[in-house]
PDB file of C-alpha atoms in Angstrom:
ATOM      1  CA  GLU A 188      -3.804  24.566  20.839  1.00 43.00           C
ATOM      2  CA  ASP A 189      -4.188  28.421  20.601  1.00 43.00           C
ATOM      3  CA  VAL A 190      -3.112  29.423  17.376  1.00 43.00           C
ATOM      4  CA  ASN A 191      -2.252  33.087  18.705  1.00 45.00           C
ATOM      5  CA  THR A 192       0.823  31.155  20.696  1.00 45.00           C
ATOM      6  CA  HIS A 193       2.573  30.321  18.059  1.00 45.00           C
ATOM      7  CA  HIS A 194       6.049  31.839  17.564  1.00 45.00           C
ATOM      8  CA  ASP A 195       8.414  32.054  14.647  1.00 46.00           C
ATOM      9  CA  MET A 196      11.645  30.409  15.944  1.00 46.00           C
ATOM     10  CA  THR A 197      14.417  28.992  13.905  1.00 45.00           C
ATOM     11  CA  ASP A 198      16.184  25.798  14.539  1.00 50.00           C
ATOM     12  CA  LYS A 199      18.077  26.216  17.973  1.00 52.00           C
ATOM     13  CA  SER A 200      21.286  24.616  16.729  1.00 53.00           C
ATOM     14  CA  ALA A 201      21.084  26.981  13.592  1.00 49.00           C
ATOM     15  CA  GLU A 202      20.764  30.021  15.783  1.00 52.00           C
ATOM     16  CA  GLU A 203      23.835  29.178  17.744  1.00 53.00           C
ATOM     17  CA  ASN A 204      26.006  28.595  14.958  1.00 58.00           C
ATOM     18  CA  ILE A 205      24.688  31.545  12.858  1.00 54.00           C
ATOM     19  CA  PHE A 206      27.769  33.148  12.690  1.00 57.00           C
ATOM     20  CA  SER A 207      29.562  30.402  11.413  1.00 67.00           C
ATOM     21  CA  ILE A 208      27.057  29.336   8.780  1.00 69.00           C
ATOM     22  CA  LYS A 209      27.818  30.083   5.240  1.00 75.00           C
ATOM     23  CA  PRO A 210      25.781  32.836   3.578  1.00 74.00           C
ATOM     24  CA  GLU A 211      24.269  30.476   1.159  1.00 76.00           C
ATOM     25  CA  THR A 212      23.338  27.740   3.766  1.00 79.00           C
ATOM     26  CA  LEU A 213      21.813  30.532   5.829  1.00 80.00           C
ATOM     27  CA  LYS A 214      19.544  31.470   2.936  1.00 78.00           C
ATOM     28  CA  ASP A 215      18.683  27.925   2.293  1.00 82.00           C
ATOM     29  CA  LEU A 216      17.768  27.529   6.414  1.00 83.00           C
ATOM     30  CA  LEU A 217      15.563  30.513   5.922  1.00 84.00           C
ATOM     31  CA  ILE A 218      13.731  29.603   3.083  1.00 84.00           C
ATOM     32  CA  LYS A 219      13.170  26.206   4.602  1.00 87.00           C
ATOM     33  CA  LYS A 220      11.967  28.059   7.797  1.00 87.00           C
ATOM     34  CA  HIS A 221       9.505  30.090   6.122  1.00 85.00           C
ATOM     35  CA  ASP A 222       7.973  27.202   4.092  1.00 86.00           C
ATOM     36  CA  LYS A 223       7.597  25.119   6.954  1.00 89.00           C
ATOM     37  CA  PHE A 224       5.563  27.986   8.709  1.00 87.00           C
ATOM     38  CA  LEU A 225       3.645  28.750   5.597  1.00 86.00           C
ATOM     39  CA  GLU A 226       2.385  24.906   5.418  1.00 88.00           C
ATOM     40  CA  ASN A 227       1.383  25.022   8.846  1.00 85.00           C
ATOM     41  CA  TYR A 228      -0.615  28.237   8.823  1.00 85.00           C
ATOM     42  CA  ARG A 229      -2.195  27.143   5.547  1.00 86.00           C
ATOM     43  CA  LYS A 230      -3.250  24.022   6.725  1.00 87.00           C
ATOM     44  CA  GLU A 231      -4.857  25.964   9.817  1.00 84.00           C
ATOM     45  CA  LEU A 232      -6.464  28.246   7.977  1.00 84.00           C
ATOM     46  CA  THR A 233      -7.849  25.615   5.633  1.00 85.00           C
ATOM     47  CA  GLY A 234      -9.054  23.891   8.819  1.00 83.00           C
ATOM     48  CA  ILE A 235     -11.093  26.705   9.963  1.00 86.00           C
ATOM     49  CA  LYS A 236     -12.472  27.076   6.328  1.00 86.00           C
ATOM     50  CA  GLU A 237     -13.498  23.434   6.297  1.00 88.00           C
ATOM     51  CA  LYS A 238     -15.003  23.892   9.628  1.00 88.00           C
ATOM     52  CA  LYS A 239     -17.312  26.809   8.464  1.00 88.00           C
ATOM     53  CA  GLY A 240     -17.926  24.449   5.412  1.00 90.00           C
ATOM     54  CA  ARG A 241     -19.135  21.566   7.431  1.00 90.00           C
ATOM     55  CA  GLU A 242     -21.182  23.820   9.737  1.00 91.00           C
ATOM     56  CA  PHE A 243     -23.209  25.123   6.543  1.00 91.00           C
ATOM     57  CA  VAL A 244     -23.646  21.374   5.584  1.00 92.00           C
ATOM     58  CA  LEU A 245     -24.846  20.452   9.106  1.00 92.00           C
ATOM     59  CA  LYS A 246     -27.276  23.522   9.387  1.00 92.00           C
ATOM     60  CA  LYS A 247     -28.986  22.127   6.413  1.00 93.00           C
ATOM     61  CA  ILE A 248     -29.267  18.921   7.572  1.00 92.00           C
ATOM     62  CA  VAL A 249     -30.619  19.424  11.061  1.00 93.00           C
ATOM     63  CA  GLU A 250     -32.831  21.753   9.508  1.00 92.00           C
ATOM     64  CA  ILE A 251     -34.396  19.365   7.005  1.00 92.00           C
ATOM     65  CA  LEU A 252     -34.593  16.156   9.205  1.00 92.00           C
ATOM     66  CA  PRO A 253     -37.440  17.175  11.588  1.00 93.00           C
ATOM     67  CA  ASP A 254     -39.520  17.744   8.228  1.00 93.00           C
ATOM     68  CA  LYS A 255     -38.188  14.160   7.398  1.00 92.00           C
ATOM     69  CA  THR A 256     -39.297  12.739  10.480  1.00 93.00           C
ATOM     70  CA  ASP A 257     -42.745  14.500  10.346  1.00 93.00           C
ATOM     71  CA  LEU A 258     -43.550  13.044   7.061  1.00 93.00           C
ATOM     72  CA  LEU A 259     -42.495   9.743   7.735  1.00 93.00           C
ATOM     73  CA  GLU A 260     -44.782   9.838  11.021  1.00 92.00           C
ATOM     74  CA  TYR A 261     -47.817  11.083   8.766  1.00 93.00           C
ATOM     75  CA  TRP A 262     -47.255   8.434   6.067  1.00 92.00           C
ATOM     76  CA  SER A 263     -46.814   5.547   8.326  1.00 92.00           C
ATOM     77  CA  LYS A 264     -50.296   6.946  10.339  1.00 91.00           C
ATOM     78  CA  ASN A 265     -52.279   7.192   7.128  1.00 90.00           C
ATOM     79  CA  LEU A 266     -51.351   3.750   6.050  1.00 90.00           C
ATOM     80  CA  GLU A 267     -52.360   2.442   9.525  1.00 88.00           C
ATOM     81  CA  GLU A 268     -55.605   4.396   9.326  1.00 86.00           C
ATOM     82  CA  ASN A 269     -56.479   2.834   5.848  1.00 84.00           C
ATOM     83  CA  LEU A 270     -55.265  -0.885   6.836  1.00 84.00           C
ATOM     84  CA  ASN A 271     -58.364  -1.758   8.556  1.00 81.00           C
ATOM     85  CA  LYS A 272     -60.356  -1.029   5.183  1.00 82.00           C
ATOM     86  CA  ILE A 273     -58.014  -3.286   2.935  1.00 80.00           C
ATOM     87  CA  ASN A 274     -59.747  -7.028   2.282  1.00 81.00           C
ATOM     88  CA  ASP A 275     -56.759  -8.248   0.197  1.00 84.00           C
ATOM     89  CA  ASP A 276     -54.409  -9.825   2.373  1.00 84.00           C
ATOM     90  CA  ALA A 277     -51.555  -9.688   0.086  1.00 88.00           C
ATOM     91  CA  LEU A 278     -51.830  -6.098  -0.158  1.00 87.00           C
ATOM     92  CA  ALA A 279     -52.392  -5.571   3.661  1.00 86.00           C
ATOM     93  CA  GLN A 280     -49.171  -7.554   4.127  1.00 90.00           C
ATOM     94  CA  GLU A 281     -47.635  -5.279   1.682  1.00 90.00           C
ATOM     95  CA  ILE A 282     -48.881  -2.210   3.618  1.00 89.00           C
ATOM     96  CA  ARG A 283     -47.738  -3.588   6.942  1.00 90.00           C
ATOM     97  CA  GLU A 284     -44.434  -3.957   5.551  1.00 93.00           C
ATOM     98  CA  LYS A 285     -44.296  -0.326   4.269  1.00 91.00           C
ATOM     99  CA  ILE A 286     -45.280   0.853   7.743  1.00 92.00           C
ATOM    100  CA  ILE A 287     -42.433  -0.829   9.311  1.00 93.00           C
ATOM    101  CA  GLU A 288     -40.007   0.737   6.594  1.00 93.00           C
ATOM    102  CA  TYR A 289     -41.557   4.061   7.364  1.00 92.00           C
ATOM    103  CA  ARG A 290     -41.026   3.504  10.872  1.00 94.00           C
ATOM    104  CA  LYS A 291     -37.542   2.317  10.625  1.00 95.00           C
ATOM    105  CA  GLU A 292     -36.665   5.237   8.388  1.00 94.00           C
ATOM    106  CA  LYS A 293     -38.113   7.908  10.899  1.00 94.00           C
ATOM    107  CA  GLN A 294     -36.170   6.069  13.851  1.00 95.00           C
ATOM    108  CA  ASP A 295     -32.898   6.637  11.770  1.00 94.00           C
ATOM    109  CA  ALA A 296     -33.608  10.045  11.052  1.00 93.00           C
ATOM    110  CA  GLU A 297     -34.228  10.966  14.855  1.00 94.00           C
ATOM    111  CA  ILE A 298     -30.858   9.160  15.208  1.00 95.00           C
ATOM    112  CA  GLU A 299     -29.310  11.232  12.810  1.00 93.00           C
ATOM    113  CA  PHE A 300     -30.936  14.470  14.010  1.00 93.00           C
ATOM    114  CA  SER A 301     -29.564  13.661  17.472  1.00 94.00           C
ATOM    115  CA  THR A 302     -26.007  12.951  16.207  1.00 94.00           C
ATOM    116  CA  LYS A 303     -25.704  15.767  13.645  1.00 92.00           C
ATOM    117  CA  SER A 304     -26.982  18.215  16.311  1.00 93.00           C
ATOM    118  CA  GLY A 305     -24.221  17.395  18.734  1.00 93.00           C
ATOM    119  CA  GLU A 306     -21.748  17.674  15.464  1.00 90.00           C
ATOM    120  CA  LEU A 307     -23.133  20.763  15.017  1.00 92.00           C
ATOM    121  CA  ASP A 308     -22.933  22.252  18.447  1.00 92.00           C
ATOM    122  CA  GLU A 309     -19.007  21.253  18.525  1.00 92.00           C
ATOM    123  CA  ILE A 310     -18.330  22.802  15.527  1.00 89.00           C
ATOM    124  CA  GLU A 311     -20.215  26.125  16.474  1.00 90.00           C
ATOM    125  CA  LYS A 312     -18.425  26.294  19.823  1.00 90.00           C
ATOM    126  CA  GLU A 313     -14.917  25.632  17.569  1.00 86.00           C
ATOM    127  CA  ILE A 314     -15.745  28.200  15.199  1.00 84.00           C
ATOM    128  CA  ASN A 315     -17.256  30.670  17.960  1.00 83.00           C
ATOM    129  CA  LYS A 316     -13.375  29.918  19.557  1.00 82.00           C
ATOM    130  CA  ASP A 317     -11.906  30.908  16.436  1.00 76.00           C
ATOM    131  CA  ARG A 318     -13.622  34.311  15.950  1.00 75.00           C
ATOM    132  CA  VAL A 319     -13.084  35.231  19.461  1.00 70.00           C
ATOM    133  CA  GLU A 320      -9.078  34.570  18.918  1.00 69.00           C
ATOM    134  CA  ASN A 321      -9.001  36.486  15.776  1.00 70.00           C
ATOM    135  CA  SER A 322      -7.671  32.949  14.348  1.00 77.00           C
ATOM    136  CA  GLU A 323      -8.811  33.594  10.893  1.00 77.00           C
ATOM    137  CA  GLU A 324      -7.446  37.040  10.516  1.00 83.00           C
ATOM    138  CA  TRP A 325      -4.259  36.228  12.611  1.00 82.00           C
ATOM    139  CA  LEU A 326      -3.198  33.511  10.079  1.00 83.00           C
ATOM    140  CA  ALA A 327      -3.965  35.221   7.199  1.00 84.00           C
ATOM    141  CA  ARG A 328      -1.382  37.989   8.419  1.00 84.00           C
ATOM    142  CA  LYS A 329       1.035  35.322   9.144  1.00 85.00           C
ATOM    143  CA  ILE A 330       0.684  33.787   5.818  1.00 86.00           C
ATOM    144  CA  GLU A 331       1.259  37.218   4.153  1.00 88.00           C
ATOM    145  CA  SER A 332       4.331  38.067   6.306  1.00 86.00           C
ATOM    146  CA  HIS A 333       5.866  34.534   5.311  1.00 86.00           C
ATOM    147  CA  GLU A 334       5.172  34.679   2.048  1.00 87.00           C
ATOM    148  CA  LYS A 335       6.911  37.990   1.720  1.00 88.00           C
ATOM    149  CA  SER A 336       9.734  36.879   3.437  1.00 86.00           C
ATOM    150  CA  LEU A 337      10.057  33.742   1.489  1.00 85.00           C
ATOM    151  CA  ASN A 338       9.893  35.959  -1.668  1.00 86.00           C
ATOM    152  CA  PHE A 339      12.573  38.127  -0.611  1.00 86.00           C
ATOM    153  CA  TRP A 340      14.975  35.425   0.658  1.00 85.00           C
ATOM    154  CA  LYS A 341      14.229  33.121  -2.838  1.00 84.00           C
ATOM    155  CA  ASN A 342      15.253  36.331  -4.648  1.00 82.00           C
ATOM    156  CA  TYR A 343      18.128  37.286  -2.623  1.00 81.00           C
ATOM    157  CA  LYS A 344      21.480  36.977  -3.866  1.00 80.00           C
ATOM    158  CA  THR A 345      24.868  36.191  -1.690  1.00 77.00           C
ATOM    159  CA  GLU A 346      27.888  37.704  -2.288  1.00 78.00           C
ATOM    160  CA  GLY A 347      28.973  33.969  -3.743  1.00 78.00           C
ATOM    161  CA  GLU A 348      25.782  33.487  -5.868  1.00 79.00           C
ATOM    162  CA  LYS A 349      26.542  37.034  -7.221  1.00 81.00           C
ATOM    163  CA  LYS A 350      30.448  36.142  -8.084  1.00 84.00           C
ATOM    164  CA  ALA A 351      29.166  32.744  -9.624  1.00 83.00           C
ATOM    165  CA  GLU A 352      26.519  34.354 -11.669  1.00 84.00           C
ATOM    166  CA  GLU A 353      29.051  37.010 -12.962  1.00 86.00           C
ATOM    167  CA  LYS A 354      31.492  34.291 -13.642  1.00 88.00           C
ATOM    168  CA  LYS A 355      28.715  32.362 -15.348  1.00 89.00           C
ATOM    169  CA  LYS A 356      27.936  35.444 -17.465  1.00 87.00           C
ATOM    170  CA  LYS A 357      31.541  36.211 -18.590  1.00 90.00           C
ATOM    171  CA  GLU A 358      31.830  32.790 -19.389  1.00 90.00           C
ATOM    172  CA  MET A 359      28.439  32.548 -21.459  1.00 91.00           C
ATOM    173  CA  GLU A 360      29.746  36.004 -23.127  1.00 88.00           C
ATOM    174  CA  LYS A 361      33.215  34.442 -23.833  1.00 89.00           C
ATOM    175  CA  LYS A 362      31.302  31.371 -25.764  1.00 90.00           C
ATOM    176  CA  ALA A 363      29.349  33.843 -27.722  1.00 87.00           C
ATOM    177  CA  ALA A 364      32.182  35.589 -28.899  1.00 86.00           C
ATOM    178  CA  GLU A 365      34.216  32.307 -29.612  1.00 89.00           C
ATOM    179  CA  ASP A 366      30.941  31.109 -31.476  1.00 89.00           C
ATOM    180  CA  VAL A 367      30.922  34.399 -33.487  1.00 89.00           C
ATOM    181  CA  LYS A 368      34.810  34.101 -34.553  1.00 90.00           C
ATOM    182  CA  LYS A 369      34.070  30.453 -35.266  1.00 90.00           C
ATOM    183  CA  LYS A 370      31.169  31.305 -37.586  1.00 92.00           C
ATOM    184  CA  GLU A 371      33.462  34.189 -39.203  1.00 89.00           C
ATOM    185  CA  MET A 372      36.204  31.464 -39.794  1.00 91.00           C
ATOM    186  CA  GLU A 373      34.057  29.013 -41.304  1.00 90.00           C
ATOM    187  CA  LYS A 374      32.375  31.625 -43.360  1.00 91.00           C
ATOM    188  CA  LYS A 375      35.793  32.837 -44.544  1.00 90.00           C
ATOM    189  CA  ALA A 376      36.874  29.415 -45.296  1.00 87.00           C
ATOM    190  CA  GLU A 377      34.026  28.839 -47.079  1.00 91.00           C
ATOM    191  CA  GLU A 378      34.629  31.842 -49.138  1.00 90.00           C
ATOM    192  CA  ILE A 379      38.183  30.632 -49.896  1.00 90.00           C
ATOM    193  CA  LYS A 380      36.973  27.179 -51.015  1.00 90.00           C
ATOM    194  CA  LYS A 381      34.387  29.015 -53.362  1.00 90.00           C
ATOM    195  CA  LYS A 382      36.875  30.962 -54.834  1.00 90.00           C
ATOM    196  CA  GLU A 383      39.028  28.235 -55.339  1.00 89.00           C
ATOM    197  CA  MET A 384      36.652  26.110 -56.953  1.00 90.00           C
ATOM    198  CA  GLU A 385      35.486  28.960 -59.063  1.00 88.00           C
ATOM    199  CA  LYS A 386      39.261  29.411 -60.063  1.00 89.00           C
ATOM    200  CA  LYS A 387      39.611  25.665 -61.062  1.00 88.00           C
ATOM    201  CA  ALA A 388      36.408  25.710 -62.958  1.00 84.00           C
ATOM    202  CA  ALA A 389      37.611  28.832 -64.982  1.00 84.00           C
ATOM    203  CA  GLU A 390      41.286  26.795 -65.449  1.00 85.00           C
ATOM    204  CA  GLU A 391      39.500  23.720 -66.612  1.00 85.00           C
ATOM    205  CA  LYS A 392      37.595  25.621 -69.099  1.00 85.00           C
ATOM    206  CA  ARG A 393      40.536  27.707 -70.363  1.00 84.00           C
ATOM    207  CA  VAL A 394      41.938  24.304 -70.882  1.00 79.00           C
ATOM    208  CA  LYS A 395      39.243  22.686 -72.551  1.00 82.00           C
ATOM    209  CA  HIS A 396      38.946  25.731 -74.850  1.00 79.00           C
ATOM    210  CA  LYS A 397      42.422  25.918 -75.790  1.00 79.00           C
ATOM    211  CA  LYS A 398      42.336  21.844 -76.626  1.00 77.00           C
ATOM    212  CA  ALA A 399      39.306  22.490 -78.614  1.00 73.00           C
ATOM    213  CA  LYS A 400      41.169  25.362 -80.612  1.00 74.00           C
ATOM    214  CA  LYS A 401      44.223  23.184 -81.276  1.00 73.00           C
ATOM    215  CA  GLU A 402      42.059  20.182 -82.427  1.00 72.00           C
ATOM    216  CA  LYS A 403      40.244  22.659 -84.697  1.00 70.00           C
ATOM    217  CA  ILE A 404      43.644  24.082 -86.136  1.00 71.00           C
ATOM    218  CA  GLY A 405      44.813  20.492 -86.686  1.00 66.00           C
ATOM    219  CA  ASN A 406      41.857  19.423 -88.656  1.00 64.00           C
ATOM    220  CA  LYS A 407      42.430  22.087 -91.077  1.00 59.00           C
TER     221      LYS A 407
END
């Protein structure tokens, strides 16, 4: 699908009932809409970047495989040429097995080269198509646009939300004032209690002193 054929549309039922929707609900719908588009566009942009990464890897593989097949061919031929010079049967058998191994590796490398070359051709076609359609730049612009819209709606305050925040603020201010008043009362009560204890201690000291004085006079 051509990414340039994307159209930013809200849910049809939501559009039909747009004037009957509460502002808070409409805000949530718009946030969900922009979130969904962002998710889809980011996936597509990631897909394009992954294609480019895969193209790079395939180019390296396709570049290396011919050297690998040439090297395996050279090794197997070299062993074949030297096989007749070997008099040791066990060693000769070992060399034959190695030749078979090299030929199998070469065959596998040729098959891999053919497969990877085909895959590379397909990916290059897709990348060229994306490039012609300006898909990467288009997606980047759409992502930026939806990010801005999403940021706006997430920070936007409806009248209901403003009133709720104002109410919450007043409640917090009221609670803070009550807490201050409570602390002041507790402090005052603590001071009264302290004064009463000091008064009581002074009275006990006075009585004790008076009693001691009386006992002293009695002893005379």
